[in-house]
mmCIF file of C-alpha atoms and ligand atoms in Angstrom:
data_model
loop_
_atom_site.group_PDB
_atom_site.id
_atom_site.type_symbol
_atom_site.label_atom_id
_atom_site.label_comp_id
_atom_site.label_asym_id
_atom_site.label_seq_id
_atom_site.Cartn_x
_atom_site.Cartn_y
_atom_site.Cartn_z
ATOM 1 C CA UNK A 1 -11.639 12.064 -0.813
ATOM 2 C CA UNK A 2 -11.843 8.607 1.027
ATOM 3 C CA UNK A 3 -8.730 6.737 0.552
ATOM 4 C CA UNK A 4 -8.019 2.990 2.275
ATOM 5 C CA UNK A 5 -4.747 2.320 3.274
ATOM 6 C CA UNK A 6 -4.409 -1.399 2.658
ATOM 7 C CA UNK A 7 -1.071 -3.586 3.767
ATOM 8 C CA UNK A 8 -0.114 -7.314 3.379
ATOM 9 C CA UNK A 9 1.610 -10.198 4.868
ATOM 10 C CA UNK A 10 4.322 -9.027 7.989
ATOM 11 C CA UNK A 11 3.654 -5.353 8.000
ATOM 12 C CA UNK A 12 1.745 -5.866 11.354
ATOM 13 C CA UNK A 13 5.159 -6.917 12.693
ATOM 14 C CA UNK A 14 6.909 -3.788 11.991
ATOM 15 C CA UNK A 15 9.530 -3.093 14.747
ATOM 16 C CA UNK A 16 10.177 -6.488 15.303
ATOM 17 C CA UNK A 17 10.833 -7.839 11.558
ATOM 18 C CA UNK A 18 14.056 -7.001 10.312
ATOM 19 C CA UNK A 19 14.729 -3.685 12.006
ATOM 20 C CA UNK A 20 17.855 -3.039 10.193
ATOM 21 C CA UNK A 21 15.528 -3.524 6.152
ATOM 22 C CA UNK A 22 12.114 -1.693 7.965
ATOM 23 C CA UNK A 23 13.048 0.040 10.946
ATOM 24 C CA UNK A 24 11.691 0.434 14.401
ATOM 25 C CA UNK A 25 8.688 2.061 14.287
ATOM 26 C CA UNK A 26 5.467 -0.132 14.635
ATOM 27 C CA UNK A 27 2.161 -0.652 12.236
ATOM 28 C CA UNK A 28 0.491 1.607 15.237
ATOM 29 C CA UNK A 29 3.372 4.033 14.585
ATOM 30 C CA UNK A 30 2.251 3.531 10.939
ATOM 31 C CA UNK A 31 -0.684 4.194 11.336
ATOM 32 C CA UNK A 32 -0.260 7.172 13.296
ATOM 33 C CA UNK A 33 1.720 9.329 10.924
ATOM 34 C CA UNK A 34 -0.519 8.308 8.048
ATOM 35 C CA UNK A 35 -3.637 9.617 9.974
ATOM 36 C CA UNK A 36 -1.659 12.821 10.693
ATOM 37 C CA UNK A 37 -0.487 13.273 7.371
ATOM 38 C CA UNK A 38 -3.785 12.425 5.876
ATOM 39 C CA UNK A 39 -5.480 15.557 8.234
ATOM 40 C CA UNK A 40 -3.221 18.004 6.694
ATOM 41 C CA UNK A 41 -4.381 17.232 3.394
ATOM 42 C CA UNK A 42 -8.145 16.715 4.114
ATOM 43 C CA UNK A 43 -8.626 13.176 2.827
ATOM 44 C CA UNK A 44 -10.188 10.409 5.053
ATOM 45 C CA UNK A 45 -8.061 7.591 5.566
ATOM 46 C CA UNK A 46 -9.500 3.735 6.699
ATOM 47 C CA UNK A 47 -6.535 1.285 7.344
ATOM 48 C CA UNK A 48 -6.839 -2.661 6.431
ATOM 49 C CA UNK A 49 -4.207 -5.032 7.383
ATOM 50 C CA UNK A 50 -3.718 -8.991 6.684
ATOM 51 C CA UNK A 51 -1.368 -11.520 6.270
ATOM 52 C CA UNK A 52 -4.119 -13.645 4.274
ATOM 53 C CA UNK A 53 -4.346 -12.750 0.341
ATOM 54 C CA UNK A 54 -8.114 -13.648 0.067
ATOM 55 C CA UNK A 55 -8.559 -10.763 2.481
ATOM 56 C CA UNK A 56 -7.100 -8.526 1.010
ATOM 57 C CA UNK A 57 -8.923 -8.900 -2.307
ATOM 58 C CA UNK A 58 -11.896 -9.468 -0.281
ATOM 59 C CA UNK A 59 -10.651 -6.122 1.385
ATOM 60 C CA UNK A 60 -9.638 -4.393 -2.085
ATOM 61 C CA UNK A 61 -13.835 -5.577 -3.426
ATOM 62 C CA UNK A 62 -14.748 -3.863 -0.210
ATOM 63 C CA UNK A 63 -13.399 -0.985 -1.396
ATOM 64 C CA UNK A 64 -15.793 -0.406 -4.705
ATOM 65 C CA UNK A 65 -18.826 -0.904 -2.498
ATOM 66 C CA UNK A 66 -17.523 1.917 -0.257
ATOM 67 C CA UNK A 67 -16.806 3.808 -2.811
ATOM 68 C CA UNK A 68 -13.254 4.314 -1.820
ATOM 69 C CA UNK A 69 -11.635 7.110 -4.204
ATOM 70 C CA UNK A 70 -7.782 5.686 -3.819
ATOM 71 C CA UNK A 71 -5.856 3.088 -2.694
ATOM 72 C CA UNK A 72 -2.326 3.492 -0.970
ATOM 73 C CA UNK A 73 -1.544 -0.206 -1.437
ATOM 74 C CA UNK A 74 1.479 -2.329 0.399
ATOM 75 C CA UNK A 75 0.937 -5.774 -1.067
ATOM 76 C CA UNK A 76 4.308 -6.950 0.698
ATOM 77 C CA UNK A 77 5.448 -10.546 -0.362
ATOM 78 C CA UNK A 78 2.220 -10.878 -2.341
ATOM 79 C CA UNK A 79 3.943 -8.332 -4.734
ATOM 80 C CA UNK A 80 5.848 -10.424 -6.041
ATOM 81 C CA UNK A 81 3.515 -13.312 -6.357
ATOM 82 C CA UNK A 82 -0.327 -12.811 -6.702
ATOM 83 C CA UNK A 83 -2.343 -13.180 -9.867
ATOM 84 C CA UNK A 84 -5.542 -12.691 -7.897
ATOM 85 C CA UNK A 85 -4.347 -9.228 -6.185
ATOM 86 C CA UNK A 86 -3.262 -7.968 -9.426
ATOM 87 C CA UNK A 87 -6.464 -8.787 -10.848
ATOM 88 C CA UNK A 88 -8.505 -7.654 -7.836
ATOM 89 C CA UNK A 89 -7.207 -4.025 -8.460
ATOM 90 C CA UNK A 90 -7.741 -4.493 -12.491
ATOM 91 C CA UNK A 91 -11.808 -5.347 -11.436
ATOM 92 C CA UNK A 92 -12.084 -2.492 -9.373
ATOM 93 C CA UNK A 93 -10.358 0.307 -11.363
ATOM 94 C CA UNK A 94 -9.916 1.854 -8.477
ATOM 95 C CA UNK A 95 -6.544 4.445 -9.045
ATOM 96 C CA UNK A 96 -4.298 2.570 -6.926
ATOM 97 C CA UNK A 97 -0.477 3.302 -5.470
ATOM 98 C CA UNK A 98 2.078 0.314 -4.703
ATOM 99 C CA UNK A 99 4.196 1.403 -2.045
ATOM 100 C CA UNK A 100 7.395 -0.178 -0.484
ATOM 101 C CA UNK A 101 9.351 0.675 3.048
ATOM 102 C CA UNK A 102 12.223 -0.803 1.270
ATOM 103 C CA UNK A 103 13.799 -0.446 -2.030
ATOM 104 C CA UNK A 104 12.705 -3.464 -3.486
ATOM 105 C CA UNK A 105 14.920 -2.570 -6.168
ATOM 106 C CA UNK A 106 17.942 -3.291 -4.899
ATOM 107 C CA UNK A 107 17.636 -6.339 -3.005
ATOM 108 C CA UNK A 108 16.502 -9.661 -3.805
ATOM 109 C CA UNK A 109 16.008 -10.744 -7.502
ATOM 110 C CA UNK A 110 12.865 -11.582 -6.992
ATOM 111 C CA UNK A 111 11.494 -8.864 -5.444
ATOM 112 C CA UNK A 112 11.911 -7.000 -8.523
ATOM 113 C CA UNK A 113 8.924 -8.205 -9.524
ATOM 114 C CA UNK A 114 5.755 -6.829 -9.234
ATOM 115 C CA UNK A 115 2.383 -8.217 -10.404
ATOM 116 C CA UNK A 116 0.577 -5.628 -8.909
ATOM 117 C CA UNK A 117 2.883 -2.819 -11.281
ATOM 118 C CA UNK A 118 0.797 -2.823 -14.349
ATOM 119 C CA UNK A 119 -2.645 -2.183 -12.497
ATOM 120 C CA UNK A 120 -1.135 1.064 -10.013
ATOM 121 C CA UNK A 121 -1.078 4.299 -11.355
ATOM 122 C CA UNK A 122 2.207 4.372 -9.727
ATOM 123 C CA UNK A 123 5.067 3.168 -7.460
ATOM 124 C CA UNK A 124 7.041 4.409 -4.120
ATOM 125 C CA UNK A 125 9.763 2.581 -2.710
ATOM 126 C CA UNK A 126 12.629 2.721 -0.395
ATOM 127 C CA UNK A 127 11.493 6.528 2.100
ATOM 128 C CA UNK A 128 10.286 4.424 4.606
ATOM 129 C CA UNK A 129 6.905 5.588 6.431
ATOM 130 C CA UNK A 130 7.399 8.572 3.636
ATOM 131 C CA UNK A 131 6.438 6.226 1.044
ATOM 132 C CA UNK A 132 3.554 6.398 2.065
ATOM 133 C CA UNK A 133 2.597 9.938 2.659
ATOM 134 C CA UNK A 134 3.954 10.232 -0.989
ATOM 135 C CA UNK A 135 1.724 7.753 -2.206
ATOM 136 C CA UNK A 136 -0.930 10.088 -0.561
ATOM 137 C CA UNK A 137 0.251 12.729 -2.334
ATOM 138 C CA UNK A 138 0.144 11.000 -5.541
ATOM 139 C CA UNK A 139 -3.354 9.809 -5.505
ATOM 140 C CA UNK A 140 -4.631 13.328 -4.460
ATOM 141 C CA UNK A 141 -3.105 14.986 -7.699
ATOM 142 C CA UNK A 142 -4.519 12.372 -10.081
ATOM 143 C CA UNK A 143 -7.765 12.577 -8.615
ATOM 144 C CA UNK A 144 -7.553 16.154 -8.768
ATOM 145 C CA UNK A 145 -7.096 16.229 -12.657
ATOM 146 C CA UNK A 146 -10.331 13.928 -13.096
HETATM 147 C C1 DQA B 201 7.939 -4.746 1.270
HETATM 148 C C2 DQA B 201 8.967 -5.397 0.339
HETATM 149 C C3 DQA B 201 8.594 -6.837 0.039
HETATM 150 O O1 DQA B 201 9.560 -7.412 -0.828
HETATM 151 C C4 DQA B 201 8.538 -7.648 1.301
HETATM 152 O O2 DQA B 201 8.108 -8.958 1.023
HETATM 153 C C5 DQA B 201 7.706 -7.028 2.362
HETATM 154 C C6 DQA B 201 7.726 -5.578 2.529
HETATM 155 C C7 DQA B 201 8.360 -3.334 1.707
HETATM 156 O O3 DQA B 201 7.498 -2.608 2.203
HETATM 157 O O4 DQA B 201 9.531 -2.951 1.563
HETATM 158 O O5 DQA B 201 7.083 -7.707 3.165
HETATM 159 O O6 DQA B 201 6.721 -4.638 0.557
#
């Protein structure tokens, strides 16, 4: 299984945005433990990052021609406000997590919304890097009832 590990605007400044909402560990840290994880379970993992939304749907049309299985997907502030990610992941049907450090639930207002909610198979928020290893986790047993 091939999965891509795609993350929006800010993430690359984990350990120095808001340590007290995302921690202290870094994207590299990120990174790391996903890679780890991801060994254990015998997927391959490819990491995108960007702070532009164009890339990432140019990343997330990447990701049918690669023929990427699952997508472990933190859209960040775009979450809350992008049509054309939403619709990226709807054109792709590739099964797709959302995943949140933070518990977008119970902060702001607005970040209760999600766009990208009714295109993912499912949501994580608020266990940190652990949302994403349970994202992982996730995609694995829906691909494995396919
Ligand atoms: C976030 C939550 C978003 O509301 C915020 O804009 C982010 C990060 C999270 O991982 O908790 O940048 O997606």
């Amino acid at each position: 299984m091939k999965f891509l590990v795609l993350n929006g605007p800010n993430i690359n400044f984990l350990g120095i945005r808001e340590p007290d909402i995302y921690g202290k560990s870094t994207y590299n840290d990120l990174v790391q433990m996903i890679t780890d994880y991801a060994l254990t379970r015998g997927v391959e993992v490819t990491f995108y990052q960007s702070n532009c939304e164009g890339a990432l749907v140019d990343a997330i049309q990447r990701a049918y021609y690669d023929k990427i299985d699952g997508i472990i997907f933190n859209p960040a502030a775009y979450t809350h406000t992008s049509v054309a990610i939403l619709d990226a992941v709807k054109a792709v049907s590739i099964p797709t997590v959302e995943v949140h450090l933070s518990d977008v639930n119970s902060r702001d207002e607005f970040r209760r919304v999600s766009y990208i909610r009714q295109a993912a198979i499912d949501m994580v928020c608020g266990m940190g890097f652990d949302s994403y290893t349970r994202a992982m986790d996730i995609l694995i047993e829906h691909l494995k009832d396919k």
